[in-house]
Amino acid sequence: METLKELLLKEQERLEQILEKAKVRLKDAPQGKLRLSSCRENVQYYHCTQGARKNGSYIPKEQMELIRRLAQKSYDEKIIRLADKRLSRVRKLVKDYDEIANVYQREHVERQKLIDPVEPTWEQQIA
């Protein structure tokens, strides 16, 4: 059975891979953002960049590749923000995970002989 710490380390690795993949895709992303507008059951796409018109410039459907890349960029940016936040929480949990065992380990050797720890240490489990 896997321990919680092992699961946390796997989750940390998974989140790092997600972050790396999203960051690589963002390197080739076009500038600006995509804005969608509905007009009589049709969707219209606008490319919003700095210095452009307030609502952005219309993107014809023939430029579907640009539309997809702008949509992907928005998605990847959201994933990066979320994965960064979650990864920092997981790293903190992993770092703090061994605190209970560390309380025992920080005690003087002679005091350790007098204490019955609430959870056996790795050394006690092996012996």
Coordinates of C-alpha atoms in Angstrom, one line a residue:
M1 CA 0.0 0.0 0.0
E2 CA 1.3 3.4 -0.9
T3 CA 1.8 6.0 1.8
L4 CA 0.3 9.4 1.7
K5 CA 3.8 10.9 1.2
E6 CA 4.4 8.6 -1.9
L7 CA 1.1 9.8 -3.3
L8 CA 1.9 13.4 -2.7
L9 CA 5.3 12.9 -4.4
K10 CA 3.5 11.4 -7.4
E11 CA 1.1 14.3 -7.6
Q12 CA 4.0 16.7 -7.4
E13 CA 5.6 15.0 -10.3
R14 CA 2.4 15.0 -12.3
L15 CA 1.8 18.7 -11.7
E16 CA 5.4 19.5 -12.7
Q17 CA 4.9 17.6 -16.0
I18 CA 1.6 19.5 -16.6
L19 CA 3.3 22.8 -16.0
E20 CA 6.2 22.0 -18.3
K21 CA 3.9 20.9 -21.1
A22 CA 1.8 24.1 -20.8
K23 CA 4.8 26.4 -20.6
V24 CA 6.3 24.8 -23.8
R25 CA 3.1 25.3 -25.7
L26 CA 2.9 29.0 -24.5
K27 CA 6.3 29.7 -26.1
D28 CA 4.9 29.5 -29.6
A29 CA 1.6 31.1 -28.7
P30 CA 0.5 34.2 -30.7
Q31 CA 0.3 37.6 -29.0
G32 CA -3.1 38.9 -27.7
K33 CA -6.3 37.3 -26.5
L34 CA -9.3 35.8 -28.1
R35 CA -12.8 37.3 -27.6
L36 CA -15.9 35.5 -28.7
S37 CA -19.2 37.2 -29.6
S38 CA -22.5 35.7 -30.5
C39 CA -24.5 37.2 -33.3
R40 CA -27.8 35.5 -34.4
E41 CA -26.7 32.0 -33.5
N42 CA -23.3 32.5 -35.1
V43 CA -20.0 32.9 -33.2
Q44 CA -17.6 35.7 -34.2
Y45 CA -14.0 35.8 -33.2
Y46 CA -11.9 38.8 -32.3
H47 CA -8.2 39.2 -31.8
C48 CA -7.5 41.6 -28.9
T49 CA -4.0 43.0 -28.7
Q50 CA -2.5 46.1 -27.1
G51 CA -3.0 49.1 -29.3
A52 CA -5.8 47.5 -31.3
R53 CA -9.4 48.6 -31.2
K54 CA -11.1 48.3 -27.9
N55 CA -13.1 45.2 -28.9
G56 CA -10.3 43.7 -31.0
S57 CA -10.1 43.0 -34.7
Y58 CA -12.4 40.5 -36.4
I59 CA -10.9 37.1 -37.3
P60 CA -12.5 35.4 -40.3
K61 CA -13.3 31.7 -39.9
E62 CA -10.7 31.0 -42.6
Q63 CA -8.1 31.7 -40.0
M64 CA -9.3 28.9 -37.7
E65 CA -5.7 28.0 -36.8
L66 CA -5.1 31.4 -35.3
I67 CA -8.4 31.1 -33.4
R68 CA -7.4 27.7 -32.1
R69 CA -4.0 28.9 -31.0
L70 CA -5.4 31.9 -29.1
A71 CA -8.0 29.6 -27.4
Q72 CA -5.2 27.2 -26.5
K73 CA -3.1 30.0 -25.1
S74 CA -5.9 31.1 -22.8
Y75 CA -6.4 27.6 -21.6
D76 CA -2.7 27.0 -21.0
E77 CA -2.4 30.3 -19.0
K78 CA -5.3 29.1 -16.8
I79 CA -3.8 25.7 -16.3
I80 CA -0.4 27.2 -15.3
R81 CA -2.0 29.4 -12.7
L82 CA -4.0 26.6 -11.2
A83 CA -1.1 24.0 -11.4
D84 CA 1.3 26.5 -9.8
K85 CA -1.1 27.1 -6.9
R86 CA -1.7 23.4 -6.4
L87 CA 2.0 22.5 -6.7
S88 CA 3.0 25.0 -4.0
R89 CA 0.4 23.4 -1.7
V90 CA 1.6 19.9 -2.4
R91 CA 5.3 20.9 -1.9
K92 CA 4.4 22.4 1.4
L93 CA 2.6 19.2 2.5
V94 CA 5.6 17.1 1.4
K95 CA 8.0 19.3 3.3
D96 CA 5.9 19.3 6.4
Y97 CA 4.9 15.6 6.2
D98 CA 7.6 14.2 8.4
E99 CA 7.1 16.7 11.3
I100 CA 5.7 14.1 13.7
A101 CA 8.6 11.8 13.2
N102 CA 11.0 14.8 13.4
V103 CA 9.8 15.7 16.9
Y104 CA 11.1 12.3 18.1
Q105 CA 14.3 12.6 16.1
R106 CA 15.1 16.0 17.6
E107 CA 15.1 14.6 21.1
H108 CA 18.3 13.7 22.9
V109 CA 19.3 10.0 22.4
E110 CA 18.9 9.2 26.0
R111 CA 15.4 10.8 26.1
Q112 CA 14.5 8.8 23.0
K113 CA 15.1 5.6 25.0
L114 CA 12.5 6.8 27.5
I115 CA 9.8 7.8 25.0
D116 CA 7.3 5.5 23.3
P117 CA 6.6 7.4 20.0
V118 CA 3.1 7.6 18.7
E119 CA 4.3 6.3 15.4
P120 CA 7.3 4.0 14.9
T121 CA 10.3 5.7 13.1
W122 CA 11.9 4.1 10.1
E123 CA 14.7 2.8 12.3
Q124 CA 12.2 1.1 14.6
Q125 CA 10.2 -0.4 11.7
I126 CA 13.4 -1.9 10.2
A127 CA 14.6 -3.4 13.5

